[in-house]
Amino acid sequence: MEVYLDNAATTKTDPQVIKVMFSLQESIIGNASSLHKLGLKAANEVEKSRQIIAQKINALPEEIFFTSGGTESNNLALKGVAFAAKGKGRHIIVSKIEHPSIIETARWLEKQAFEITYLGVDKEGFVNPDDVEKAIKKETILVSVMHANNEIGTVEPIGEIGAICRKRGVYFHADACQSFTKLKLDVKKQNLDLVTLNAHKIHGPRGIGALYVKKGIKIEPILHGGNQESGFRSGTYNTEAIAGFGKAVEIANTSDIKRMTELRDYFIRKIKNSIEDVFLNGPQERRLCNNINLGFKSVSGKKLLSELNKRDIFISTGSACSSNKLTPSHVLLAMGIEPEAAKEAIRISLSKWTRQEELDFVIRNLTGIVQRQRKIKCPG
Amino acid sequence: MPRISISETLDLSGVSCPQNYARALLKLAGMGPGAVLQIIIDDGEPVKNVPPALKEEGHTIISLKKMGERWILLARRA
């Protein structure tokens, strides 16, 4: 049996999405920016998808800008606001547990004479809205806190943070790559000014994402060219991928969320009953429905990943982007977990297609591997 | 001249061609026959391209007026 449990890294594309994309690949010839009929046909597909995505987050279609994915959207949000609003101030606040596409962009902005505050989190990975309020100063132009963490699944209080930012006249950006369609996202109710979205975490195609920008907010583009996307993001429209993104959003189902939550809790319960000294990283409640992050005392996460890989079970040690690094996860370190314990973590992320028998198979294998590894370390 | 009742407004300022008329056509498709859509478009290419694109799909252009740097287009759904 082959078991794929690395869905926080990327998901298998839904056959319904593939069908839409294949059919467009055959039928769409025109560039969605061309003024002839074939261009209009392509533009129609782009706009239909834009409408679906906008509706899902209670935004206007003209507030959705297509990008190549989460990393580009996060770069555009931070750099775009920073350079457009630098006349007002040069201070930006991000949390310490953001995705590398936020953290590294923030570090780059520091080199461009912007001041960055990296907000700490508690032992479950929660940002305290009071800390956001305290960190805001006259020069603050932007706060960026992710909706749900990609490694530990912590669901941040973005509604509360949004309300604080709105009250203080500071733009608020949320990276919703992991949470989109899994958690309620309402840009109006949650006072969101910018939101990063992507397709491949929700069974859509890789290489397509979007940035929601509240109407009236000026951002400086980072890609210049043909002025597509109202000049916010130049580049030829990837019509098939955009249509696939729309389809993935359209078919996202709340019953899948309930099922994934049940399976997540089942797995955590059963693994704790099967193996001693297992630690759940991140919270029990207010956790993303498909995220499990566990630490097994005295067993390295890398070793577990490699042993499971031999048995056709595919997981990760942290985020896909950082699992090749030798340093422990910056997220776990920010939560106050000791570096050695942080190296013991593995991330198991479910999808709408994960079955209970697959999880039982993983638990059986994991139990054996952990016991063997501990015996090797402490024989007798 | 009888008073025209506007059903919905679509602000397409800053939106380039053909995205602007693709959005206008989608909006009109979601409205009832005879409903009137008020569309705000930019000067230049948009004002040249949007009205004929809507007419081509059978919708009626009721009026097109310049308001500062933008144009206000009233279109009746076919």
Short mmCIF file of C-alpha atoms in Angstrom, two decimals:
data_model
loop_
_atom_site.label_atom_id
_atom_site.label_comp_id
_atom_site.label_asym_id
_atom_site.label_seq_id
_atom_site.Cartn_x
_atom_site.Cartn_y
_atom_site.Cartn_z
CA MET A 1 0.00 0.00 0.00
CA GLU A 2 1.26 3.49 -0.87
CA VAL A 3 0.12 6.15 1.61
CA TYR A 4 0.53 9.84 0.84
CA LEU A 5 0.28 11.97 3.98
CA ASP A 6 2.17 15.08 2.93
CA ASN A 7 -0.85 17.08 1.82
CA ALA A 8 0.33 20.25 3.55
CA ALA A 9 3.19 20.22 1.04
CA THR A 10 0.96 19.60 -1.94
CA THR A 11 -2.15 17.62 -2.84
CA LYS A 12 -3.08 15.28 -5.64
CA THR A 13 -5.01 17.18 -8.31
CA ASP A 14 -8.72 16.35 -8.33
CA PRO A 15 -9.89 14.52 -11.50
CA GLN A 16 -12.65 17.14 -11.92
CA VAL A 17 -9.96 19.84 -11.98
CA ILE A 18 -7.86 17.86 -14.47
CA LYS A 19 -10.91 17.44 -16.70
CA VAL A 20 -11.53 21.21 -16.80
CA MET A 21 -7.88 21.94 -17.49
CA PHE A 22 -7.53 19.31 -20.22
CA SER A 23 -10.64 20.45 -21.99
CA LEU A 24 -9.42 24.06 -21.94
CA GLN A 25 -5.99 23.04 -23.12
CA GLU A 26 -7.69 21.67 -26.23
CA SER A 27 -10.22 24.44 -26.73
CA ILE A 28 -8.47 27.64 -25.62
CA ILE A 29 -6.12 29.09 -28.17
CA GLY A 30 -6.24 32.80 -27.38
CA ASN A 31 -4.27 34.84 -24.91
CA ALA A 32 -6.68 36.14 -22.28
CA SER A 33 -5.32 39.63 -22.93
CA SER A 34 -6.00 39.57 -26.68
CA LEU A 35 -8.88 41.67 -27.96
CA HIS A 36 -10.25 39.17 -30.47
CA LYS A 37 -12.97 36.59 -29.84
CA LEU A 38 -10.54 33.87 -28.88
CA GLY A 39 -8.96 36.19 -26.35
CA LEU A 40 -12.38 36.94 -24.92
CA LYS A 41 -13.10 33.22 -24.63
CA ALA A 42 -9.95 32.78 -22.53
CA ALA A 43 -10.68 35.95 -20.53
CA ASN A 44 -14.12 34.56 -19.76
CA GLU A 45 -12.58 31.49 -18.11
CA VAL A 46 -10.24 33.70 -16.08
CA GLU A 47 -13.12 35.90 -14.93
CA LYS A 48 -15.39 32.96 -14.03
CA SER A 49 -12.66 31.61 -11.81
CA ARG A 50 -11.99 35.01 -10.28
CA GLN A 51 -15.69 35.27 -9.43
CA ILE A 52 -15.74 31.85 -7.72
CA ILE A 53 -12.67 32.64 -5.61
CA ALA A 54 -13.94 36.11 -4.69
CA GLN A 55 -17.29 34.71 -3.62
CA LYS A 56 -15.61 32.12 -1.39
CA ILE A 57 -13.95 34.82 0.73
CA ASN A 58 -16.72 37.46 0.45
CA ALA A 59 -14.61 39.71 -1.76
CA LEU A 60 -15.26 41.49 -5.04
CA PRO A 61 -13.86 39.86 -8.21
CA GLU A 62 -11.73 42.96 -8.87
CA GLU A 63 -10.02 42.42 -5.53
CA ILE A 64 -8.54 39.07 -6.64
CA PHE A 65 -5.18 39.10 -8.46
CA PHE A 66 -3.77 35.90 -9.91
CA THR A 67 -0.13 35.03 -9.21
CA SER A 68 2.10 31.98 -9.61
CA GLY A 69 1.35 30.75 -6.08
CA GLY A 70 1.67 31.39 -2.37
CA THR A 71 5.31 32.47 -2.42
CA GLU A 72 4.70 35.12 -5.05
CA SER A 73 1.53 36.34 -3.32
CA ASN A 74 3.36 36.66 0.00
CA ASN A 75 6.24 38.52 -1.68
CA LEU A 76 3.80 40.81 -3.48
CA ALA A 77 1.86 41.52 -0.29
CA LEU A 78 4.89 42.48 1.77
CA LYS A 79 7.05 44.19 -0.84
CA GLY A 80 4.03 45.71 -2.59
CA VAL A 81 2.71 47.39 0.55
CA ALA A 82 6.18 48.26 1.84
CA PHE A 83 7.17 50.21 -1.26
CA ALA A 84 3.74 51.77 -1.84
CA ALA A 85 3.30 52.93 1.77
CA LYS A 86 6.89 53.79 2.71
CA GLY A 87 5.95 57.47 2.78
CA LYS A 88 3.76 56.71 5.79
CA GLY A 89 6.27 54.52 7.62
CA ARG A 90 8.76 51.71 7.27
CA HIS A 91 7.75 49.37 10.10
CA ILE A 92 6.26 45.92 9.46
CA ILE A 93 5.17 43.25 11.95
CA VAL A 94 5.27 39.52 11.16
CA SER A 95 5.03 36.50 13.42
CA LYS A 96 8.06 34.31 14.05
CA ILE A 97 6.28 31.23 12.72
CA GLU A 98 5.40 32.52 9.26
CA HIS A 99 6.21 30.56 6.13
CA PRO A 100 9.74 31.21 4.75
CA SER A 101 8.21 33.25 1.92
CA ILE A 102 7.18 35.80 4.56
CA ILE A 103 10.20 35.51 6.89
CA GLU A 104 12.76 35.71 4.09
CA THR A 105 10.90 38.58 2.40
CA ALA A 106 10.86 40.42 5.74
CA ARG A 107 14.62 39.84 6.11
CA TRP A 108 15.17 41.19 2.60
CA LEU A 109 13.08 44.25 3.44
CA GLU A 110 15.29 44.84 6.50
CA LYS A 111 18.19 45.21 4.07
CA GLN A 112 16.13 47.84 2.21
CA ALA A 113 15.95 49.93 5.42
CA PHE A 114 12.58 48.67 6.64
CA GLU A 115 12.21 47.81 10.32
CA ILE A 116 10.68 44.42 11.08
CA THR A 117 9.23 43.21 14.38
CA TYR A 118 9.14 39.42 14.63
CA LEU A 119 6.30 38.56 17.03
CA GLY A 120 6.71 35.60 19.35
CA VAL A 121 4.10 32.89 19.91
CA ASP A 122 3.04 30.81 22.91
CA LYS A 123 3.89 27.13 23.43
CA GLU A 124 1.07 26.05 21.11
CA GLY A 125 2.03 28.50 18.39
CA PHE A 126 -0.64 31.15 19.00
CA VAL A 127 0.04 34.82 18.36
CA ASN A 128 -1.42 36.97 21.12
CA PRO A 129 -3.51 39.81 19.61
CA ASP A 130 -2.45 42.03 22.54
CA ASP A 131 1.17 41.60 21.45
CA VAL A 132 0.18 42.80 17.98
CA GLU A 133 -1.49 45.86 19.47
CA LYS A 134 1.56 46.63 21.64
CA ALA A 135 3.95 46.25 18.68
CA ILE A 136 2.07 48.70 16.44
CA LYS A 137 3.61 52.16 16.33
CA LYS A 138 3.13 55.34 14.32
CA GLU A 139 5.43 54.10 11.55
CA THR A 140 3.76 50.67 11.23
CA ILE A 141 2.32 50.08 7.76
CA LEU A 142 1.60 46.34 7.74
CA VAL A 143 0.98 43.34 9.99
CA SER A 144 1.27 39.84 8.51
CA VAL A 145 0.07 36.80 10.45
CA MET A 146 -0.80 33.50 8.82
CA HIS A 147 -4.31 32.04 9.13
CA ALA A 148 -3.11 28.52 9.96
CA ASN A 149 0.44 27.35 10.41
CA ASN A 150 1.80 24.94 7.79
CA GLU A 151 3.85 22.85 10.26
CA ILE A 152 1.75 22.63 13.41
CA GLY A 153 -1.72 23.61 12.18
CA THR A 154 -2.31 26.32 14.78
CA VAL A 155 -5.24 28.50 13.73
CA GLU A 156 -4.34 32.10 14.50
CA PRO A 157 -6.94 34.62 15.77
CA ILE A 158 -6.92 36.61 12.54
CA GLY A 159 -10.35 38.14 13.18
CA GLU A 160 -9.12 39.72 16.41
CA ILE A 161 -5.83 40.82 14.85
CA GLY A 162 -7.73 42.23 11.87
CA ALA A 163 -9.97 44.29 14.15
CA ILE A 164 -6.92 45.73 15.95
CA CYS A 165 -5.17 46.60 12.69
CA ARG A 166 -8.31 48.24 11.27
CA LYS A 167 -8.73 50.29 14.46
CA ARG A 168 -5.10 51.42 14.33
CA GLY A 169 -5.15 52.17 10.59
CA VAL A 170 -2.57 49.51 9.69
CA TYR A 171 -2.95 47.08 6.78
CA PHE A 172 -3.38 43.42 7.73
CA HIS A 173 -2.21 40.54 5.56
CA ALA A 174 -2.97 36.88 6.24
CA ASP A 175 -1.32 33.97 4.47
CA ALA A 176 -4.20 31.54 4.03
CA CYS A 177 -2.43 28.92 1.89
CA GLN A 178 -3.08 26.11 4.37
CA SER A 179 -6.53 27.20 5.51
CA PHE A 180 -8.26 28.21 2.29
CA THR A 181 -11.54 26.26 1.94
CA LYS A 182 -10.79 24.46 5.24
CA LEU A 183 -11.55 27.38 7.54
CA LYS A 184 -14.07 30.18 7.21
CA LEU A 185 -12.49 33.14 5.48
CA ASP A 186 -14.50 36.34 5.23
CA VAL A 187 -12.41 39.37 4.32
CA LYS A 188 -15.07 41.80 5.50
CA LYS A 189 -15.94 40.21 8.84
CA GLN A 190 -12.30 39.44 9.63
CA ASN A 191 -11.05 42.90 8.54
CA LEU A 192 -8.53 41.50 6.09
CA ASP A 193 -6.75 43.86 3.71
CA LEU A 194 -4.59 41.32 1.88
CA VAL A 195 -4.88 37.53 1.75
CA THR A 196 -2.63 34.95 0.11
CA LEU A 197 -4.39 32.00 -1.52
CA ASN A 198 -3.17 29.08 -3.58
CA ALA A 199 -4.56 26.16 -5.53
CA HIS A 200 -2.31 23.18 -5.01
CA LYS A 201 -3.12 22.69 -1.32
CA ILE A 202 -6.79 22.18 -2.24
CA HIS A 203 -6.42 19.62 -5.04
CA GLY A 204 -5.96 22.32 -7.66
CA PRO A 205 -3.00 22.74 -10.01
CA ARG A 206 0.48 23.75 -8.87
CA GLY A 207 1.84 27.07 -10.09
CA ILE A 208 -1.24 29.19 -9.56
CA GLY A 209 -2.29 31.34 -6.64
CA ALA A 210 -3.93 34.63 -5.88
CA LEU A 211 -3.61 37.68 -3.72
CA TYR A 212 -6.71 39.40 -2.39
CA VAL A 213 -6.14 43.14 -2.09
CA LYS A 214 -8.93 45.23 -0.58
CA LYS A 215 -10.21 47.79 -3.07
CA GLY A 216 -8.42 51.11 -2.74
CA ILE A 217 -5.17 49.74 -1.32
CA LYS A 218 -2.18 50.67 -3.43
CA ILE A 219 0.60 48.13 -3.86
CA GLU A 220 3.78 48.42 -5.87
CA PRO A 221 4.06 45.59 -8.41
CA ILE A 222 7.10 43.34 -8.29
CA LEU A 223 6.67 42.05 -11.85
CA HIS A 224 6.50 44.66 -14.59
CA GLY A 225 5.36 44.12 -18.15
CA GLY A 226 2.06 44.06 -19.99
CA ASN A 227 0.03 45.49 -17.09
CA GLN A 228 -2.18 42.43 -16.66
CA GLU A 229 -4.16 42.26 -13.41
CA SER A 230 -4.69 46.04 -13.40
CA GLY A 231 -0.93 46.49 -13.42
CA PHE A 232 -0.52 44.65 -10.09
CA ARG A 233 0.92 41.56 -11.74
CA SER A 234 2.13 41.46 -15.31
CA GLY A 235 2.49 38.20 -17.22
CA THR A 236 0.43 36.14 -19.65
CA TYR A 237 -2.58 34.53 -17.99
CA ASN A 238 -2.23 30.83 -17.27
CA THR A 239 -5.84 30.31 -18.30
CA GLU A 240 -5.99 26.53 -17.76
CA ALA A 241 -4.45 26.73 -14.29
CA ILE A 242 -6.69 29.64 -13.31
CA ALA A 243 -9.76 27.69 -14.43
CA GLY A 244 -8.48 24.66 -12.51
CA PHE A 245 -8.06 26.82 -9.41
CA GLY A 246 -11.66 27.99 -9.73
CA LYS A 247 -12.88 24.41 -10.10
CA ALA A 248 -10.92 23.29 -7.03
CA VAL A 249 -12.57 26.04 -4.97
CA GLU A 250 -16.01 25.25 -6.39
CA ILE A 251 -15.85 21.57 -5.41
CA ALA A 252 -14.34 22.09 -1.94
CA ASN A 253 -16.74 20.52 0.49
CA THR A 254 -17.39 21.12 4.19
CA SER A 255 -18.16 17.44 4.81
CA ASP A 256 -14.51 16.66 3.93
CA ILE A 257 -13.42 18.97 6.75
CA LYS A 258 -15.53 17.09 9.29
CA ARG A 259 -14.15 13.76 8.10
CA MET A 260 -10.53 14.95 8.18
CA THR A 261 -11.01 16.33 11.70
CA GLU A 262 -12.35 12.96 12.88
CA LEU A 263 -9.50 11.08 11.23
CA ARG A 264 -6.92 13.51 12.66
CA ASP A 265 -8.25 13.01 16.19
CA TYR A 266 -8.48 9.23 15.65
CA PHE A 267 -4.82 9.09 14.60
CA ILE A 268 -3.57 11.21 17.51
CA ARG A 269 -5.58 9.16 20.02
CA LYS A 270 -4.46 5.83 18.61
CA ILE A 271 -0.77 6.69 18.26
CA LYS A 272 -0.67 7.95 21.85
CA ASN A 273 -2.19 4.67 22.98
CA SER A 274 0.27 2.63 20.89
CA ILE A 275 3.58 4.37 21.67
CA GLU A 276 4.97 5.89 24.85
CA ASP A 277 6.52 9.35 24.98
CA VAL A 278 4.77 10.82 21.98
CA PHE A 279 4.22 14.57 21.98
CA LEU A 280 1.71 16.51 19.96
CA ASN A 281 3.26 19.74 18.73
CA GLY A 282 0.70 22.50 18.43
CA PRO A 283 -2.74 22.75 19.97
CA GLN A 284 -5.44 20.13 20.43
CA GLU A 285 -8.20 22.65 19.72
CA ARG A 286 -8.14 25.45 17.12
CA ARG A 287 -6.00 23.25 14.91
CA LEU A 288 -6.21 22.76 11.16
CA CYS A 289 -8.39 19.75 10.32
CA ASN A 290 -5.69 17.90 8.38
CA ASN A 291 -2.58 18.60 10.46
CA ILE A 292 -0.79 16.23 12.83
CA ASN A 293 2.68 17.12 14.14
CA LEU A 294 4.26 14.65 16.53
CA GLY A 295 7.53 14.24 18.34
CA PHE A 296 8.78 10.76 19.37
CA LYS A 297 11.24 10.97 22.24
CA SER A 298 14.78 9.84 21.33
CA VAL A 299 13.90 9.17 17.67
CA SER A 300 14.94 11.62 14.98
CA GLY A 301 12.24 12.88 12.64
CA LYS A 302 14.57 12.46 9.67
CA LYS A 303 15.11 8.78 10.55
CA LEU A 304 11.35 8.22 10.80
CA LEU A 305 10.79 9.92 7.46
CA SER A 306 13.39 7.74 5.80
CA GLU A 307 12.12 4.49 7.38
CA LEU A 308 8.51 5.29 6.46
CA ASN A 309 9.62 6.21 2.95
CA LYS A 310 11.06 2.66 2.56
CA ARG A 311 7.58 1.37 3.40
CA ASP A 312 5.86 3.67 0.85
CA ILE A 313 4.50 6.00 3.50
CA PHE A 314 5.14 9.63 2.60
CA ILE A 315 5.25 12.30 5.29
CA SER A 316 7.55 15.21 6.12
CA THR A 317 9.58 16.50 9.03
CA GLY A 318 8.33 20.08 8.85
CA SER A 319 7.35 22.29 5.98
CA ALA A 320 8.27 20.90 2.56
CA CYS A 321 10.38 23.99 1.99
CA SER A 322 12.50 23.44 5.10
CA SER A 323 12.64 19.65 5.36
CA ASN A 324 16.03 19.58 3.62
CA LYS A 325 17.59 21.84 6.22
CA LEU A 326 19.69 20.43 9.02
CA THR A 327 18.55 23.11 11.46
CA PRO A 328 15.44 22.44 13.54
CA SER A 329 12.14 24.01 12.52
CA HIS A 330 11.95 27.76 13.24
CA VAL A 331 8.29 27.24 14.15
CA LEU A 332 9.01 24.68 16.89
CA LEU A 333 11.91 26.77 18.22
CA ALA A 334 9.64 29.84 18.41
CA MET A 335 7.23 27.78 20.53
CA GLY A 336 10.03 27.18 23.04
CA ILE A 337 10.71 23.56 22.08
CA GLU A 338 14.35 22.56 22.69
CA PRO A 339 16.40 22.13 19.46
CA GLU A 340 16.98 18.41 20.09
CA ALA A 341 13.25 17.77 20.67
CA ALA A 342 12.41 19.87 17.61
CA LYS A 343 14.51 17.50 15.48
CA GLU A 344 12.22 14.64 16.57
CA ALA A 345 9.14 16.14 14.93
CA ILE A 346 7.28 14.71 11.97
CA ARG A 347 4.32 16.21 10.12
CA ILE A 348 1.48 14.05 8.87
CA SER A 349 -1.05 15.90 6.78
CA LEU A 350 -4.29 14.35 5.59
CA SER A 351 -6.41 15.00 2.52
CA LYS A 352 -10.06 14.52 1.66
CA TRP A 353 -9.11 11.11 0.28
CA THR A 354 -7.27 9.80 3.38
CA ARG A 355 -8.86 6.57 4.67
CA GLN A 356 -8.86 5.12 8.18
CA GLU A 357 -7.22 1.89 6.99
CA GLU A 358 -4.30 3.95 5.65
CA LEU A 359 -3.86 5.58 9.04
CA ASP A 360 -3.97 2.16 10.75
CA PHE A 361 -1.26 0.99 8.35
CA VAL A 362 0.88 4.02 9.26
CA ILE A 363 0.34 3.50 13.01
CA ARG A 364 1.41 -0.16 12.76
CA ASN A 365 4.57 0.76 10.86
CA LEU A 366 5.38 3.78 12.99
CA THR A 367 5.01 1.79 16.20
CA GLY A 368 7.48 -0.84 14.99
CA ILE A 369 10.00 1.70 13.71
CA VAL A 370 9.94 3.80 16.90
CA GLN A 371 10.37 0.73 19.13
CA ARG A 372 13.30 -0.52 17.02
CA GLN A 373 14.99 2.88 16.94
CA ARG A 374 14.70 3.27 20.70
CA LYS A 375 16.14 -0.21 21.23
CA ILE A 376 19.11 0.65 19.00
CA LYS A 377 19.70 3.82 21.05
CA CYS A 378 19.19 2.16 24.47
CA PRO A 379 19.78 -1.59 24.11
CA GLY A 380 18.57 -3.70 27.02
CA MET B 1 -37.28 60.65 -21.13
CA PRO B 2 -38.42 57.87 -18.80
CA ARG B 3 -36.37 57.34 -15.65
CA ILE B 4 -34.02 54.37 -15.93
CA SER B 5 -33.82 52.07 -12.95
CA ILE B 6 -30.27 50.81 -12.44
CA SER B 7 -30.18 47.24 -11.11
CA GLU B 8 -26.46 46.95 -10.39
CA THR B 9 -23.18 48.85 -10.72
CA LEU B 10 -19.86 47.40 -11.83
CA ASP B 11 -16.71 49.44 -11.29
CA LEU B 12 -14.18 48.44 -13.94
CA SER B 13 -11.85 51.37 -13.46
CA GLY B 14 -8.25 50.23 -13.71
CA VAL B 15 -9.28 46.96 -15.41
CA SER B 16 -7.80 46.52 -18.87
CA CYS B 17 -9.27 44.92 -22.01
CA PRO B 18 -10.55 42.29 -22.50
CA GLN B 19 -10.91 41.54 -18.75
CA ASN B 20 -13.24 44.52 -18.39
CA TYR B 21 -15.76 43.39 -20.98
CA ALA B 22 -15.40 39.75 -19.97
CA ARG B 23 -16.42 40.80 -16.44
CA ALA B 24 -19.24 42.99 -17.76
CA LEU B 25 -20.59 40.13 -19.89
CA LEU B 26 -20.43 37.73 -16.94
CA LYS B 27 -22.24 40.25 -14.75
CA LEU B 28 -24.95 40.79 -17.36
CA ALA B 29 -25.35 37.03 -17.78
CA GLY B 30 -26.21 36.80 -14.10
CA MET B 31 -28.89 39.50 -14.31
CA GLY B 32 -32.49 39.20 -15.46
CA PRO B 33 -33.57 40.14 -19.02
CA GLY B 34 -34.12 43.88 -19.31
CA ALA B 35 -32.12 44.70 -16.16
CA VAL B 36 -29.81 47.70 -16.39
CA LEU B 37 -26.14 47.53 -15.46
CA GLN B 38 -24.17 50.70 -14.75
CA ILE B 39 -20.52 50.19 -15.67
CA ILE B 40 -17.63 52.49 -14.82
CA ILE B 41 -14.82 52.24 -17.36
CA ASP B 42 -11.57 54.03 -18.09
CA ASP B 43 -10.89 56.40 -20.95
CA GLY B 44 -8.88 55.15 -23.94
CA GLU B 45 -9.01 51.48 -24.96
CA PRO B 46 -11.79 50.49 -22.51
CA VAL B 47 -14.26 53.09 -23.76
CA LYS B 48 -13.50 52.04 -27.35
CA ASN B 49 -13.80 48.30 -26.69
CA VAL B 50 -16.38 47.66 -23.98
CA PRO B 51 -19.55 49.09 -25.64
CA PRO B 52 -19.10 47.20 -28.97
CA ALA B 53 -18.27 43.97 -27.10
CA LEU B 54 -21.56 44.22 -25.15
CA LYS B 55 -23.52 45.11 -28.30
CA GLU B 56 -22.07 42.13 -30.09
CA GLU B 57 -23.57 39.86 -27.43
CA GLY B 58 -26.99 41.44 -28.01
CA HIS B 59 -27.11 43.85 -25.07
CA THR B 60 -28.32 47.43 -25.55
CA ILE B 61 -26.16 50.45 -24.83
CA ILE B 62 -28.52 53.00 -23.24
CA SER B 63 -25.96 55.74 -22.66
CA LEU B 64 -22.27 56.50 -22.40
CA LYS B 65 -21.22 59.63 -20.50
CA LYS B 66 -17.84 61.03 -19.50
CA MET B 67 -17.49 61.74 -15.77
CA GLY B 68 -14.08 63.25 -15.06
CA GLU B 69 -11.44 60.73 -16.11
CA ARG B 70 -13.91 57.83 -16.32
CA TRP B 71 -16.92 56.89 -18.41
CA ILE B 72 -20.32 55.77 -17.14
CA LEU B 73 -21.95 53.22 -19.40
CA LEU B 74 -25.53 52.05 -18.99
CA ALA B 75 -26.27 48.70 -20.62
CA ARG B 76 -29.56 46.81 -20.75
CA ARG B 77 -29.34 43.04 -20.59
CA ALA B 78 -30.70 41.27 -23.66
#
